[in-house]
GROMACS .gro file of N, CA and C in nm:
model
  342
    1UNK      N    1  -1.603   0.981  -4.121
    1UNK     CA    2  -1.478   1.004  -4.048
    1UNK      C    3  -1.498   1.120  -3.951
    2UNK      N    4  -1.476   1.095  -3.809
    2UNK     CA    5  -1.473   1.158  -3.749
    2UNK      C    6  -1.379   1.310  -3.760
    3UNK      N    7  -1.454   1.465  -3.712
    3UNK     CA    8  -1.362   1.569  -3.772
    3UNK      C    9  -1.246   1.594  -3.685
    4UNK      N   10  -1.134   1.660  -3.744
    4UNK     CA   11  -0.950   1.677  -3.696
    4UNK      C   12  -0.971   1.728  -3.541
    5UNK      N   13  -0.889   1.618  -3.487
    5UNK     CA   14  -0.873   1.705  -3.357
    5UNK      C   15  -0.984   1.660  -3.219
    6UNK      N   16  -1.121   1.484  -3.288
    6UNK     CA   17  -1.181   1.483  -3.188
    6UNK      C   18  -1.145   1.351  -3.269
    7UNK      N   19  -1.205   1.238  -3.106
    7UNK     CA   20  -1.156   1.122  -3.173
    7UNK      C   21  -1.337   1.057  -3.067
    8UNK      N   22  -1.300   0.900  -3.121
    8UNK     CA   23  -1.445   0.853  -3.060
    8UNK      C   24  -1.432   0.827  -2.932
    9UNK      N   25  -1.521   0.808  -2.846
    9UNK     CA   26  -1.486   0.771  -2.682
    9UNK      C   27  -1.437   0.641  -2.706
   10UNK      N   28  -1.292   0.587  -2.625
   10UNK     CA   29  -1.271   0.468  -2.631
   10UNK      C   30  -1.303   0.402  -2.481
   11UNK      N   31  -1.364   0.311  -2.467
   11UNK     CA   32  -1.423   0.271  -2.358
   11UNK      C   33  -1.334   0.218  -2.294
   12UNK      N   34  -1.245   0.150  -2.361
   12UNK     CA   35  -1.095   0.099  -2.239
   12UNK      C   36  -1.038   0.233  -2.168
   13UNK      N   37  -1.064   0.400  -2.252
   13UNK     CA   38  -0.976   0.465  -2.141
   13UNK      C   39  -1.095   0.470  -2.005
   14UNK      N   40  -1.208   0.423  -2.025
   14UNK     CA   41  -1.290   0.470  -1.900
   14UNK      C   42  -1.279   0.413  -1.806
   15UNK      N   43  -1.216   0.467  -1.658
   15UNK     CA   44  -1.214   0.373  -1.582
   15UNK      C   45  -1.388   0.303  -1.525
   16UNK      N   46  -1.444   0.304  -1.525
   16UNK     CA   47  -1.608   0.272  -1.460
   16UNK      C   48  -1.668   0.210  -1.608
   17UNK      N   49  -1.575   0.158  -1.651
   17UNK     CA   50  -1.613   0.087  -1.810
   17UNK      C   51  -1.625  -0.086  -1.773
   18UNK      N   52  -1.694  -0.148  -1.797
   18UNK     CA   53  -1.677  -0.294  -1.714
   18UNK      C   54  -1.641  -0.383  -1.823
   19UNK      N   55  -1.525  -0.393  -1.830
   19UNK     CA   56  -1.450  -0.433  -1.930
   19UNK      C   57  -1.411  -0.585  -1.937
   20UNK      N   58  -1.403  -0.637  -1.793
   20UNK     CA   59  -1.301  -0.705  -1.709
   20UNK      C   60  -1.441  -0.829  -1.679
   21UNK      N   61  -1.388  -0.987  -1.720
   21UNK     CA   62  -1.510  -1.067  -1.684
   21UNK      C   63  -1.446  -1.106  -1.560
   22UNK      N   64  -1.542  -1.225  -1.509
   22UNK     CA   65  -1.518  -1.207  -1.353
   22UNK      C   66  -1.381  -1.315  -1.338
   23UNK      N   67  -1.369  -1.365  -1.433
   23UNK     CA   68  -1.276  -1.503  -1.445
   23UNK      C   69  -1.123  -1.399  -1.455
   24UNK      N   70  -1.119  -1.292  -1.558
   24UNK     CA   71  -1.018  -1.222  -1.572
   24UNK      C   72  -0.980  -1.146  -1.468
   25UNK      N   73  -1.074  -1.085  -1.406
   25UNK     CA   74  -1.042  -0.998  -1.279
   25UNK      C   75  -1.000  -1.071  -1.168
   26UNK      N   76  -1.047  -1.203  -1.182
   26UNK     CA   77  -0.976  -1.302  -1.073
   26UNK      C   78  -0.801  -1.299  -1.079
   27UNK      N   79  -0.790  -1.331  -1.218
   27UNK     CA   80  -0.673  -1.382  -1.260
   27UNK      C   81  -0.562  -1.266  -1.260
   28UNK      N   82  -0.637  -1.089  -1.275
   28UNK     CA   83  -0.548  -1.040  -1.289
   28UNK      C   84  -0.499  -0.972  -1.117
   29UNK      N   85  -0.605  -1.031  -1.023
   29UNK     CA   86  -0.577  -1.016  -0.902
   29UNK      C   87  -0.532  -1.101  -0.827
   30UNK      N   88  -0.469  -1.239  -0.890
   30UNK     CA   89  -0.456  -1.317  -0.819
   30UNK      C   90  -0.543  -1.425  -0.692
   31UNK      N   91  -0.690  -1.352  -0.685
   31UNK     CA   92  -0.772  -1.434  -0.651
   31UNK      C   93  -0.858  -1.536  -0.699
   32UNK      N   94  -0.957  -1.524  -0.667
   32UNK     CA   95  -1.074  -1.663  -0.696
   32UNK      C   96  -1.195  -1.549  -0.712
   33UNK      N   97  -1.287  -1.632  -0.816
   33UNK     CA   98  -1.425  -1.559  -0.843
   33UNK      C   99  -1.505  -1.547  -0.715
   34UNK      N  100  -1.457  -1.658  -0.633
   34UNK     CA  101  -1.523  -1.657  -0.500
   34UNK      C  102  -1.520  -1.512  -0.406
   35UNK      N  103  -1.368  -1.485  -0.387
   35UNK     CA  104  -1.382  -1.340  -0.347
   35UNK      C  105  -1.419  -1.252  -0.438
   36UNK      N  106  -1.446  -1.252  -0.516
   36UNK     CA  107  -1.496  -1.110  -0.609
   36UNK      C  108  -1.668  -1.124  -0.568
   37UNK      N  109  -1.710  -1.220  -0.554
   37UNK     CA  110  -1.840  -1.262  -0.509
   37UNK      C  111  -1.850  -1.219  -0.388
   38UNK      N  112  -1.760  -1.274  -0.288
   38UNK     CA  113  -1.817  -1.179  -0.170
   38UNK      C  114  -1.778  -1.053  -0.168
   39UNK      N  115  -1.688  -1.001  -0.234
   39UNK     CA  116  -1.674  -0.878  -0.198
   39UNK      C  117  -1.822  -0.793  -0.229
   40UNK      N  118  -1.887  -0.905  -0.324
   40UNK     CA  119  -2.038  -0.802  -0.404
   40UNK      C  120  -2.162  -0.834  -0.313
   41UNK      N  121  -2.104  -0.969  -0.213
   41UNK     CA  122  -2.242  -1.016  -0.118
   41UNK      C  123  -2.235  -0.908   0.001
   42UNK      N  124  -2.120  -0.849  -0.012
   42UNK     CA  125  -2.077  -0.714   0.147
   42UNK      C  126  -2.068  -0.597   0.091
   43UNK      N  127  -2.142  -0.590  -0.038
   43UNK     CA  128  -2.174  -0.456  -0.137
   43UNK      C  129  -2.105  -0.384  -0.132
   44UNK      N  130  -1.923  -0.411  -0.110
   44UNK     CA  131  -1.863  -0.321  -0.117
   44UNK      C  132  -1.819  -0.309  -0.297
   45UNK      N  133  -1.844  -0.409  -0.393
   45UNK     CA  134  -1.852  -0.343  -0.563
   45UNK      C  135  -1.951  -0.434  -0.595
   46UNK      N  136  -2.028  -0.393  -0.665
   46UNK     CA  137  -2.148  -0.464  -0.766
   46UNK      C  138  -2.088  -0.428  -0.898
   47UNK      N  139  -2.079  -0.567  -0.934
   47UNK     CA  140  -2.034  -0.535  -1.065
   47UNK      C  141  -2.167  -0.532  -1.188
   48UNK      N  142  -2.128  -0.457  -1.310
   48UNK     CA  143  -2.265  -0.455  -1.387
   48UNK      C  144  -2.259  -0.590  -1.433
   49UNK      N  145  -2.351  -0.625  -1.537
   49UNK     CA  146  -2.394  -0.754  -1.579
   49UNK      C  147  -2.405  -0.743  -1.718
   50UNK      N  148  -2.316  -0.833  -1.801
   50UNK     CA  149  -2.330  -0.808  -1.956
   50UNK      C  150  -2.509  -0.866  -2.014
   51UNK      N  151  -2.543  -0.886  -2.131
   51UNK     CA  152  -2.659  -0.930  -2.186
   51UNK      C  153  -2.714  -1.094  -2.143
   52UNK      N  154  -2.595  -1.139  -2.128
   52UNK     CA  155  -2.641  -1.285  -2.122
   52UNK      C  156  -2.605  -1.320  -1.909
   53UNK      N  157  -2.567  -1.182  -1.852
   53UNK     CA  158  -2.635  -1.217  -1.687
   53UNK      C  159  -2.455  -1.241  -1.612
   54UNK      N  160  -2.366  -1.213  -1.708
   54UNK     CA  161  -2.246  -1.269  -1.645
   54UNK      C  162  -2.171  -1.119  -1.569
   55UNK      N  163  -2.100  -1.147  -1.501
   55UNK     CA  164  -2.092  -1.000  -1.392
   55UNK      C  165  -1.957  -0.991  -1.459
   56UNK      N  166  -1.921  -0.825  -1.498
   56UNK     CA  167  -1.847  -0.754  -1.546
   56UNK      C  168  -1.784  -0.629  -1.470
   57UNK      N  169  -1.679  -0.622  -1.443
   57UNK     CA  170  -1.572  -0.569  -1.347
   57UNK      C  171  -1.478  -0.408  -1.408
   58UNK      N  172  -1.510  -0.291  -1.335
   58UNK     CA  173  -1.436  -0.198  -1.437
   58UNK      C  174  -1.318  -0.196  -1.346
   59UNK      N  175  -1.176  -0.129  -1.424
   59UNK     CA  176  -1.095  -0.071  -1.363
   59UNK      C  177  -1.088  -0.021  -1.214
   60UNK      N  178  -1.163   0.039  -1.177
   60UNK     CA  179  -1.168   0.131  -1.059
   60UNK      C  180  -1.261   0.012  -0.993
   61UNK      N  181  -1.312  -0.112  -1.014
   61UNK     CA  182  -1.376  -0.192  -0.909
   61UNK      C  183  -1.210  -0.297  -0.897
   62UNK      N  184  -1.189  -0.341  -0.965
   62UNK     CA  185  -1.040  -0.366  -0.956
   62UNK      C  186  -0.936  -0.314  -0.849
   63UNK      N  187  -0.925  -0.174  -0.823
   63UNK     CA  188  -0.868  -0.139  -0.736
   63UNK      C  189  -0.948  -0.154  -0.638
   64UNK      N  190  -1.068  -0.154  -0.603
   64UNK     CA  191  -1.103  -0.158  -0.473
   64UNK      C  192  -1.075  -0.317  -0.398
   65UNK      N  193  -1.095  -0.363  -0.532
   65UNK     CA  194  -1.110  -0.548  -0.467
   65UNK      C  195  -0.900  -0.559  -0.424
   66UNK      N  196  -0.845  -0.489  -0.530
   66UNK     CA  197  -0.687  -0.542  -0.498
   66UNK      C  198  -0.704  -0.458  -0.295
   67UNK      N  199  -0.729  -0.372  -0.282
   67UNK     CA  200  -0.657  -0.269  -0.173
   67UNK      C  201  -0.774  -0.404  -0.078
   68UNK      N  202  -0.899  -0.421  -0.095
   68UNK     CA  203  -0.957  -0.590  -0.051
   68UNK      C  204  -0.851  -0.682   0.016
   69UNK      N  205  -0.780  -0.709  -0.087
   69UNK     CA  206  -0.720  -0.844  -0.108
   69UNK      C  207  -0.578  -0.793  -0.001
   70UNK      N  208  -0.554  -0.708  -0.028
   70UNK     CA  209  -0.429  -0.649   0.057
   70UNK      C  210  -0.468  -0.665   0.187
   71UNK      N  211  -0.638  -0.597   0.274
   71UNK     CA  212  -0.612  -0.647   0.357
   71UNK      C  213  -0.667  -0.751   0.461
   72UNK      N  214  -0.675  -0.854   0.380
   72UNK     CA  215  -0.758  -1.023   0.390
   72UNK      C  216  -0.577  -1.056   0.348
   73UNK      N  217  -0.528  -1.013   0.297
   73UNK     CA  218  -0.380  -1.116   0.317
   73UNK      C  219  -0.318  -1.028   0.424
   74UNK      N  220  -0.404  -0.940   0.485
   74UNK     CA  221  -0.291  -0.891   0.582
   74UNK      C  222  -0.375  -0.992   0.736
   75UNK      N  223  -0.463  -1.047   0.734
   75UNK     CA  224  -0.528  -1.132   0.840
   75UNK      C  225  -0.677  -1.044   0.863
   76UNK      N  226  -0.683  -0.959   0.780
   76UNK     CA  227  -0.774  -0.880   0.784
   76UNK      C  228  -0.981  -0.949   0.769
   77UNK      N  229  -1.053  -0.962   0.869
   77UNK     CA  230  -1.162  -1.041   0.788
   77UNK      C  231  -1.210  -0.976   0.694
   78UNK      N  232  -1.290  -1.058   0.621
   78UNK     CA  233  -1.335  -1.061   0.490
   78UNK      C  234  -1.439  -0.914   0.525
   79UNK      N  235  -1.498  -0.931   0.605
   79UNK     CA  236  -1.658  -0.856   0.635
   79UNK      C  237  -1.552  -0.752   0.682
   80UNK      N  238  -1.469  -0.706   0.799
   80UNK     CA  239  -1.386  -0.594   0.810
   80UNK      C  240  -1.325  -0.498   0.699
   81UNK      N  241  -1.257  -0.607   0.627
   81UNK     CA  242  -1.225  -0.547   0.477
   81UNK      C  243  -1.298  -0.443   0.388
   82UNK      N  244  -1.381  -0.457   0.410
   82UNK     CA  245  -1.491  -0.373   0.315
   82UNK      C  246  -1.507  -0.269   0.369
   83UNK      N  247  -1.578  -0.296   0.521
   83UNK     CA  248  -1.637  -0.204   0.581
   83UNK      C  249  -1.516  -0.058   0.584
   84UNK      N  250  -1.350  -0.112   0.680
   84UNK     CA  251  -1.230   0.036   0.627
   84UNK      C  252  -1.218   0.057   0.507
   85UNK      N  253  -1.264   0.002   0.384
   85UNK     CA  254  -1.243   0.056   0.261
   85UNK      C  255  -1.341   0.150   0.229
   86UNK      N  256  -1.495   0.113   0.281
   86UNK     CA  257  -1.627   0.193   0.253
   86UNK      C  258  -1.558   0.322   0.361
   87UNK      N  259  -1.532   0.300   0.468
   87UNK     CA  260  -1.465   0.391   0.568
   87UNK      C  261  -1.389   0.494   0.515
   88UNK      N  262  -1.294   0.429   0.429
   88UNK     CA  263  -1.192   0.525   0.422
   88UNK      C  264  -1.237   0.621   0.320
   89UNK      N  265  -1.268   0.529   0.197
   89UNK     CA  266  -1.382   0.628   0.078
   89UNK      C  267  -1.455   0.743   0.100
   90UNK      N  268  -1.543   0.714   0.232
   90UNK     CA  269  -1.581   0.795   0.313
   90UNK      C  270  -1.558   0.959   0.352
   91UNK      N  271  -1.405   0.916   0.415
   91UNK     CA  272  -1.345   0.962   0.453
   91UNK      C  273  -1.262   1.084   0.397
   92UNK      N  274  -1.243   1.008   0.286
   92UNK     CA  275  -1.140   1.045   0.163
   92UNK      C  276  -1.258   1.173   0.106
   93UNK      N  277  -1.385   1.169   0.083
   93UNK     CA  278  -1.532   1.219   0.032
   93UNK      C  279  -1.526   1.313   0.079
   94UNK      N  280  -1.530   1.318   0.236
   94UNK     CA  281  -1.578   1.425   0.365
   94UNK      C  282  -1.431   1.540   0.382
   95UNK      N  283  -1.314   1.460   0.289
   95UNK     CA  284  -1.202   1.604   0.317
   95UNK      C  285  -1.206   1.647   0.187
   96UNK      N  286  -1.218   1.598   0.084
   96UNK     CA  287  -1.232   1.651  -0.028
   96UNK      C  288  -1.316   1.753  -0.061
   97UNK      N  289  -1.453   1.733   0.005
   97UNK     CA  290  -1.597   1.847   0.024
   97UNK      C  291  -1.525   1.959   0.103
   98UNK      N  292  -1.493   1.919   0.253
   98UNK     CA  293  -1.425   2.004   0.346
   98UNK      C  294  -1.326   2.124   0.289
   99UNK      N  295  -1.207   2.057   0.185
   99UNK     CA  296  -1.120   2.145   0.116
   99UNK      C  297  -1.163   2.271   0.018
  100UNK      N  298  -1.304   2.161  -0.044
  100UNK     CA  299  -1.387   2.266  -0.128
  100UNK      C  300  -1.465   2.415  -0.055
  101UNK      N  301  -1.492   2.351   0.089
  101UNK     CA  302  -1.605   2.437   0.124
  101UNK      C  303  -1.443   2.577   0.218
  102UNK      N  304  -1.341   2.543   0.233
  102UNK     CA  305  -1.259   2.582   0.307
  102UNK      C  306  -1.240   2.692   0.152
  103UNK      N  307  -1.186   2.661   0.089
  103UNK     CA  308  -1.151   2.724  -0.086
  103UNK      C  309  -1.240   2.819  -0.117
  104UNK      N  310  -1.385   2.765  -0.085
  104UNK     CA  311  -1.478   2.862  -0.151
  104UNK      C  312  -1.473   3.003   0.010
  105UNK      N  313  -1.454   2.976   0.100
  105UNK     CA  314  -1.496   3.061   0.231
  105UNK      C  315  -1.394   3.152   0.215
  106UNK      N  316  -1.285   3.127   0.147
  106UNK     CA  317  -1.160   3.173   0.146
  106UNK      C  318  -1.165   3.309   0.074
  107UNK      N  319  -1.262   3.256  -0.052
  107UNK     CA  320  -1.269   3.334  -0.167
  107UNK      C  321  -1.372   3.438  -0.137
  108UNK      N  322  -1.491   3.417  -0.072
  108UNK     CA  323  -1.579   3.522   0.001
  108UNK      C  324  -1.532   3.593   0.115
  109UNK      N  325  -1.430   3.570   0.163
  109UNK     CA  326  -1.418   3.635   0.302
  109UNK      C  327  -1.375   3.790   0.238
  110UNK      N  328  -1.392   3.944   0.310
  110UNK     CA  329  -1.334   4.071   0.273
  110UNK      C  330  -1.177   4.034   0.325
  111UNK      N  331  -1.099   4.140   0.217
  111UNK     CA  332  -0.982   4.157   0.273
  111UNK      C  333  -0.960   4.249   0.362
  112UNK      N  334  -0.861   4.208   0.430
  112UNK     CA  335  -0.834   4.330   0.554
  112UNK      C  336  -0.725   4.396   0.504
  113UNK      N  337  -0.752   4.523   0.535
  113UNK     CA  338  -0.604   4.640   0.444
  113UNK      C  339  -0.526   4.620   0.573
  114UNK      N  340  -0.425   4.625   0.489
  114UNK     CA  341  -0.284   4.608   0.547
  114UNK      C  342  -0.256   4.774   0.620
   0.00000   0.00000   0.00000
């Protein structure tokens, strides 16, 4: 028995846990295995692969394929789709670093007496 106060890792809370087969992730996105396939032929998610070769989908590849699917139903192409999502990820990466490196400059700079 595990001791008071720690418990075991449960792999459903992990999002990057590939939980999700490709038939389910279809179903719980309302698409076809077909797009989950291309979304992996335009490497915007590779999903891992259980023992016997079948492709397995975590949480957080889920969201990328739904915000996908959002915009391929917005008339969006398939091959475009990926590429503003890899974009925005990107994007999202380069202000997050930026905020860090702004935070840390902040913290080295001398103060000026008032």
């Amino acid at each position: 028995m595990p001791p008071a106060g720690s418990r075991p890792v449960d792999n459903l809370d992990d999002d990057d846990y590939p939980a999700y087969t490709m038939g389910r992730a279809a179903e719980m996105l309302g698409t076809t295995p077909a797009f989950l396939r291309a979304l992996g032929e335009h490497r915007l998610i590779t999903p891992l692969r259980s023992q016997g070769g079948h492709r397995r989908y975590s949480r957080y590849q889920l969201r990328i394929a739904a915000r996908a699917r959002e915009l391929v139903d917005e008339g969006t192409p398939i091959e475009a789709a990926c590429r503003i999502i890899i974009l925005e990820d990107q994007l999202e990466e380069a202000q997050r670093i930026n905020e860090q490196l702004r935070t840390q400059g902040n913290e080295h700079q001398p103060r000026t007496p008032a």
